[in-house]
Coordinates of C-alpha atoms in Angstrom, one line a residue:
M1 CA 51.2 17.0 65.3
P2 CA 52.4 13.5 64.7
C3 CA 56.1 12.8 64.9
C4 CA 57.0 9.7 63.0
G5 CA 59.5 8.4 60.6
I6 CA 61.7 5.6 59.4
G7 CA 65.4 6.3 59.2
L8 CA 68.3 4.4 57.7
A9 CA 71.6 5.3 59.2
S10 CA 74.5 3.6 57.2
G11 CA 72.5 0.4 56.8
F12 CA 70.8 0.2 60.3
R13 CA 67.1 1.1 60.6
W14 CA 65.3 3.0 63.3
H15 CA 61.5 3.7 63.6
W16 CA 59.6 6.0 65.8
V17 CA 56.0 7.1 66.2
G18 CA 54.6 9.6 68.6
T19 CA 53.7 13.3 69.0
E20 CA 55.9 16.3 69.2
N21 CA 55.7 16.2 73.0
N22 CA 56.6 12.5 73.4
C23 CA 58.7 12.0 70.3
E24 CA 61.9 11.1 72.3
E25 CA 60.0 8.6 74.5
A26 CA 58.4 7.0 71.5
A27 CA 61.8 6.7 69.9
V28 CA 63.3 5.0 72.9
R29 CA 60.3 2.6 73.1
S30 CA 60.5 1.6 69.4
I31 CA 64.3 1.2 69.5
S32 CA 64.0 -0.8 72.7
R33 CA 61.6 -3.2 71.0
L34 CA 64.0 -3.5 68.0
V35 CA 67.0 -4.3 70.1
V36 CA 65.1 -6.8 72.3
S37 CA 64.1 -8.6 69.0
F38 CA 67.7 -8.5 67.8
A39 CA 69.1 -9.8 71.1
L40 CA 66.7 -12.7 71.1
S41 CA 67.7 -13.6 67.5
V42 CA 71.4 -13.4 68.4
G43 CA 70.9 -15.5 71.5
V44 CA 68.9 -18.2 69.7
G45 CA 71.2 -18.2 66.7
A46 CA 74.3 -18.5 68.7
A47 CA 73.3 -21.0 71.4
G48 CA 69.9 -22.4 70.9
S49 CA 67.9 -22.2 74.1
L50 CA 70.7 -20.9 76.3
S51 CA 70.6 -17.3 77.5
P52 CA 73.5 -14.9 76.6
T53 CA 74.5 -14.7 80.2
A54 CA 74.6 -18.4 80.9
S55 CA 76.5 -19.3 77.7
F56 CA 78.9 -16.4 78.1
A57 CA 79.8 -17.7 81.6
Q58 CA 80.6 -21.1 80.1
T59 CA 83.0 -19.8 77.4
L60 CA 84.8 -17.1 79.4
A61 CA 84.2 -18.5 82.9
G62 CA 83.5 -15.1 84.6
K63 CA 86.9 -13.7 83.7
Q64 CA 87.4 -9.9 84.1
L65 CA 86.9 -8.1 80.8
R66 CA 89.0 -5.1 79.6
L67 CA 87.3 -2.6 77.4
I68 CA 90.0 -0.3 75.8
V69 CA 88.7 3.1 74.9
P70 CA 91.2 4.9 72.7
A71 CA 90.0 8.3 73.8
P72 CA 90.4 10.4 77.0
P73 CA 88.1 10.2 79.9
G74 CA 85.1 12.5 80.1
G75 CA 84.1 12.7 76.4
G76 CA 81.0 11.4 74.7
F77 CA 82.9 8.3 73.4
D78 CA 84.1 7.5 76.9
S79 CA 80.7 8.1 78.5
L80 CA 79.0 5.7 76.1
A81 CA 81.6 3.1 76.9
R82 CA 81.1 3.4 80.7
L83 CA 77.3 3.3 80.5
V84 CA 77.3 0.2 78.4
A85 CA 80.2 -1.5 80.4
T86 CA 78.3 -0.9 83.6
K87 CA 75.1 -2.7 82.3
V88 CA 77.1 -5.6 80.8
S89 CA 78.9 -6.0 84.2
E90 CA 75.6 -6.1 86.0
N91 CA 74.1 -8.7 83.6
L92 CA 77.2 -11.0 83.6
K93 CA 78.1 -10.6 87.3
T94 CA 81.7 -10.0 86.3
S95 CA 83.9 -6.9 86.1
V96 CA 84.2 -4.9 82.9
I97 CA 87.1 -2.5 83.3
V98 CA 87.2 0.6 81.1
E99 CA 90.8 1.4 80.2
N100 CA 91.4 4.7 78.5
R101 CA 94.4 4.7 76.0
P102 CA 94.1 8.1 74.2
G103 CA 96.4 9.6 71.7
A104 CA 97.3 10.0 68.0
G105 CA 93.7 10.1 66.8
Q106 CA 92.9 6.8 68.6
Q107 CA 95.9 5.0 67.1
I108 CA 97.7 4.4 70.4
G109 CA 94.8 2.5 72.1
T110 CA 94.1 0.6 68.9
A111 CA 97.7 -0.6 68.7
V112 CA 97.5 -1.7 72.3
A113 CA 94.4 -3.8 71.6
A114 CA 96.0 -5.3 68.5
R115 CA 98.8 -6.7 70.6
A116 CA 96.5 -8.2 73.3
A117 CA 96.0 -11.9 73.7
P118 CA 93.1 -13.2 71.5
D119 CA 91.3 -14.8 74.5
G120 CA 88.0 -12.9 74.4
T121 CA 88.8 -10.8 77.5
T122 CA 90.2 -7.7 75.6
I123 CA 87.7 -5.6 73.7
L124 CA 88.4 -2.4 71.8
M125 CA 85.8 0.3 71.3
V126 CA 86.1 1.8 67.9
G127 CA 84.6 4.7 66.1
T128 CA 84.9 6.4 62.7
N129 CA 88.7 7.0 63.2
F130 CA 89.1 3.2 63.0
T131 CA 88.2 3.4 59.3
T132 CA 89.8 6.7 58.4
N133 CA 93.2 6.5 60.1
P134 CA 94.5 3.9 57.6
L135 CA 93.7 6.3 54.8
F136 CA 95.9 9.1 56.2
N137 CA 98.7 7.1 57.8
R138 CA 100.4 4.4 55.7
N139 CA 102.6 3.4 58.6
L140 CA 100.1 2.3 61.3
P141 CA 101.5 -0.3 63.7
Y142 CA 98.4 -2.4 63.0
D143 CA 96.1 -3.5 60.1
A144 CA 92.5 -2.3 60.9
L145 CA 90.9 -5.2 59.1
K146 CA 93.4 -8.1 59.4
D147 CA 94.4 -7.6 63.1
F148 CA 90.9 -7.4 64.5
E149 CA 87.7 -9.4 64.5
P150 CA 84.4 -7.4 64.4
V151 CA 81.9 -7.9 67.3
M152 CA 79.2 -5.2 66.7
I153 CA 78.2 -1.7 66.0
M154 CA 76.5 -0.5 69.2
A155 CA 75.1 2.9 68.3
Q156 CA 75.2 5.8 65.9
T157 CA 74.6 9.6 66.0
P158 CA 74.6 12.1 63.2
F159 CA 77.1 15.0 63.0
M160 CA 75.7 18.5 62.9
L161 CA 76.6 21.4 60.8
V162 CA 76.6 24.5 63.0
A163 CA 77.3 28.1 62.1
T164 CA 78.5 31.2 64.0
R165 CA 75.7 33.7 64.5
T166 CA 77.9 36.3 62.8
L167 CA 77.2 34.5 59.5
P168 CA 73.9 35.7 58.0
V169 CA 72.5 32.2 57.3
T170 CA 70.0 29.9 59.1
T171 CA 69.5 27.1 56.6
P172 CA 71.9 24.8 54.7
Q173 CA 70.6 26.3 51.4
E174 CA 71.4 29.8 52.6
F175 CA 74.8 28.7 53.7
V176 CA 75.7 27.1 50.4
A177 CA 74.5 30.2 48.5
Y178 CA 76.6 32.5 50.8
A179 CA 79.6 30.3 50.3
K180 CA 79.3 30.4 46.6
A181 CA 78.9 34.2 46.7
H182 CA 82.1 34.5 48.8
P183 CA 84.4 31.9 47.4
G184 CA 87.5 31.1 49.5
R185 CA 86.5 33.4 52.3
L186 CA 84.9 30.9 54.7
S187 CA 86.7 28.6 57.0
Y188 CA 85.4 25.5 58.8
T189 CA 86.5 23.1 61.5
A190 CA 85.5 19.7 62.7
T191 CA 85.4 17.7 65.9
Q192 CA 87.5 15.0 64.2
P193 CA 90.4 16.3 62.1
R194 CA 91.0 13.6 59.4
G195 CA 88.0 11.8 60.8
A196 CA 84.4 11.4 59.5
A197 CA 83.4 14.9 60.7
Q198 CA 86.0 16.5 58.5
L199 CA 85.2 14.1 55.6
A200 CA 81.5 15.0 55.9
A201 CA 82.4 18.7 55.3
E202 CA 84.7 17.7 52.4
L203 CA 81.8 15.7 50.9
L204 CA 79.5 18.8 51.2
K205 CA 82.2 20.9 49.5
L206 CA 82.3 18.5 46.5
D207 CA 78.6 17.9 46.2
A208 CA 77.6 21.6 46.7
G209 CA 80.5 23.0 44.7
I210 CA 81.8 25.3 47.4
N211 CA 85.2 26.2 48.7
M212 CA 86.1 26.4 52.4
T213 CA 89.4 26.3 54.3
F214 CA 89.9 23.7 57.0
V215 CA 91.2 24.9 60.4
P216 CA 92.3 22.1 62.7
Y217 CA 91.8 22.2 66.5
Q218 CA 92.8 19.9 69.3
G219 CA 89.3 19.0 70.5
S220 CA 85.8 20.5 70.3
A221 CA 86.1 23.0 73.2
P222 CA 88.6 25.4 71.6
A223 CA 87.0 25.0 68.2
L224 CA 83.6 25.9 69.6
T225 CA 85.1 28.9 71.4
D226 CA 86.5 30.3 68.1
L227 CA 83.3 29.4 66.2
M228 CA 81.2 31.4 68.6
A229 CA 83.6 34.3 68.3
G230 CA 83.4 34.2 64.5
R231 CA 87.0 33.3 64.0
V232 CA 85.8 30.2 62.0
Q233 CA 82.4 30.3 60.4
V234 CA 81.1 26.7 60.5
M235 CA 81.8 23.4 62.2
V236 CA 80.8 19.8 61.8
D237 CA 80.4 18.6 65.4
A238 CA 78.6 16.0 67.5
P239 CA 75.2 17.2 68.8
V240 CA 76.1 16.4 72.4
T241 CA 78.7 19.2 72.4
S242 CA 77.0 21.7 70.0
M243 CA 73.4 21.5 71.1
P244 CA 73.9 23.3 74.4
H245 CA 75.2 26.3 72.5
V246 CA 72.4 26.1 69.9
K247 CA 69.8 26.1 72.7
A248 CA 71.5 29.0 74.3
G249 CA 71.3 31.0 71.1
A250 CA 75.0 31.2 70.5
L251 CA 75.1 29.0 67.3
H252 CA 72.8 28.2 64.4
A253 CA 72.1 24.5 63.8
L254 CA 72.0 24.3 60.0
A255 CA 71.6 20.6 59.3
L256 CA 72.4 17.0 60.2
T257 CA 74.8 14.8 58.2
S258 CA 72.7 11.6 58.4
A259 CA 70.5 10.4 55.6
T260 CA 67.3 10.9 57.8
R261 CA 66.4 13.1 60.7
S262 CA 67.3 12.0 64.2
P263 CA 64.4 11.0 66.4
Y264 CA 66.0 13.1 69.1
L265 CA 66.4 16.2 66.9
P266 CA 63.3 16.1 64.7
D267 CA 63.3 19.8 63.9
I268 CA 66.7 19.9 62.3
P269 CA 66.8 19.0 58.6
T270 CA 69.4 16.8 57.0
L271 CA 71.8 17.8 54.2
A272 CA 70.3 14.9 52.2
E273 CA 66.8 16.3 52.2
S274 CA 68.1 19.8 51.6
G275 CA 69.5 19.1 48.2
W276 CA 72.6 16.8 48.6
P277 CA 71.1 13.3 48.7
H278 CA 74.4 11.5 48.7
I279 CA 75.5 12.8 52.1
D280 CA 75.0 10.2 54.8
V281 CA 77.6 10.4 57.5
T282 CA 77.2 9.3 61.1
A283 CA 79.5 8.9 64.1
W284 CA 79.3 5.4 65.3
A285 CA 80.6 3.3 68.2
G286 CA 81.5 -0.3 67.7
L287 CA 83.4 -3.2 69.3
V288 CA 86.3 -5.3 67.9
V289 CA 88.6 -7.9 69.5
P290 CA 92.1 -9.1 68.5
A291 CA 92.2 -11.4 65.5
R292 CA 92.1 -15.1 66.2
T293 CA 89.7 -14.6 69.1
P294 CA 87.6 -17.8 69.2
K295 CA 84.4 -17.4 67.2
E296 CA 82.3 -18.6 70.1
D297 CA 83.7 -15.8 72.3
V298 CA 82.9 -13.3 69.6
A299 CA 79.4 -14.5 69.4
W300 CA 78.8 -14.3 73.2
L301 CA 80.4 -10.9 73.5
N302 CA 77.9 -9.8 70.8
A303 CA 75.0 -11.4 72.7
A304 CA 76.1 -9.9 76.0
F305 CA 76.4 -6.4 74.7
T306 CA 73.2 -6.6 72.6
K307 CA 71.3 -7.7 75.8
A308 CA 72.8 -4.7 77.7
L309 CA 71.8 -2.3 74.9
S310 CA 68.1 -3.5 75.1
D311 CA 67.8 -2.0 78.6
P312 CA 65.3 0.9 78.4
Q313 CA 67.2 2.9 81.1
L314 CA 70.5 2.6 79.2
Q315 CA 68.8 3.6 76.0
K316 CA 67.3 6.7 77.8
A317 CA 70.8 7.6 79.0
L318 CA 72.2 7.2 75.5
A319 CA 69.4 9.2 74.0
A320 CA 70.3 12.1 76.2
Q321 CA 73.6 12.1 74.3
Y322 CA 71.7 11.7 70.9
W323 CA 72.9 8.1 70.4
V324 CA 70.6 5.8 68.5
V325 CA 71.1 2.1 69.4
T326 CA 71.8 0.1 66.3
P327 CA 73.2 -3.4 67.3
S328 CA 74.6 -5.5 64.5
S329 CA 75.9 -9.0 64.1
P330 CA 79.7 -9.7 63.6
A331 CA 79.1 -10.5 59.9
E332 CA 77.1 -7.2 59.4
T333 CA 79.8 -5.3 61.2
R334 CA 82.5 -6.7 58.9
K335 CA 80.4 -5.5 55.9
F336 CA 79.9 -2.1 57.5
L337 CA 83.6 -1.6 58.2
D338 CA 84.5 -2.7 54.7
K339 CA 82.0 -0.3 53.2
E340 CA 83.1 2.6 55.4
M341 CA 86.8 2.1 54.4
K342 CA 86.0 2.0 50.7
R343 CA 83.8 5.1 50.6
W344 CA 86.3 7.2 52.6
A345 CA 89.1 6.0 50.4
D346 CA 87.1 7.2 47.4
L347 CA 86.4 10.5 49.0
V348 CA 90.1 11.1 50.1
A349 CA 91.1 10.5 46.4
R350 CA 88.3 12.8 45.0
A351 CA 89.1 15.6 47.5
K352 CA 92.8 15.2 47.0
L353 CA 93.4 15.2 50.8
T354 CA 97.0 14.8 52.1
V355 CA 98.1 11.3 53.0
N356 CA 101.2 10.7 55.2

């Protein structure tokens, strides 16, 4: 049976064509062609005939780069950072040091980056918390938009709604029907308290007209343990941590939160296609630098990372973690961040979520 589709994840398009047996390989090939095309356009637009590597060396002169990751080592976010940093280092013949600064929902590492010198050598890896933290904490030691200059969105992956097997549902429609028949009796958790994963669940609650109680956990591991034991009934999680339990038969994968199906999880429907078309939430990984970083340095960082992301082996490694490569320009990234902050602000107001 053919396996094909065109997806649009928060404004970035992917396309894959193949068979069920080679769907993932076809997805990687198609995405690779897309990224190579984007990398060439970035390189030509930023420096005429010069390659990203040559021009980057001229602006930053082979200086060591510091990539701050505001999350602990060993997680999916950190893994993506290290995979990409290794390829960038190989291409540029310079060191890219990954520096983990976890804590406070990624606020600590973000504050460190905001205070760094705007010389192009300090890069902050950001995710959905970058756009949701300002909505829940009015006293952040930085301004997410004013204190940073966008570089790019590197990749995206959907969240996944998974359910304990003690719950008698296997589809999103059955789950919503069960929740409506048992109002207030279900609890849910999310991989990111006060992040996009929790907000995806809140969006489902509003659009589907159901009521669930949120139970926060410190990380996915304890949340998944209680989910499998039936102490909470559903969870919005990243596929990389939930899929091993789905494959082992310990959890039901009900739906993805992206607008279209993932090329790497083609058999799992989306909430959008299941009756709630306004739900389109993805986890994403991007790069920003301190404000006042020279525009030419921003352009060459974008070109250097875009070139790294065009590597088929890197894409294969990211695909194994369900990441779809979606490189964007600095201008596109600014629009994306603005849009994310606005829509989450609207949802926080609609859902009447607590703001500190």
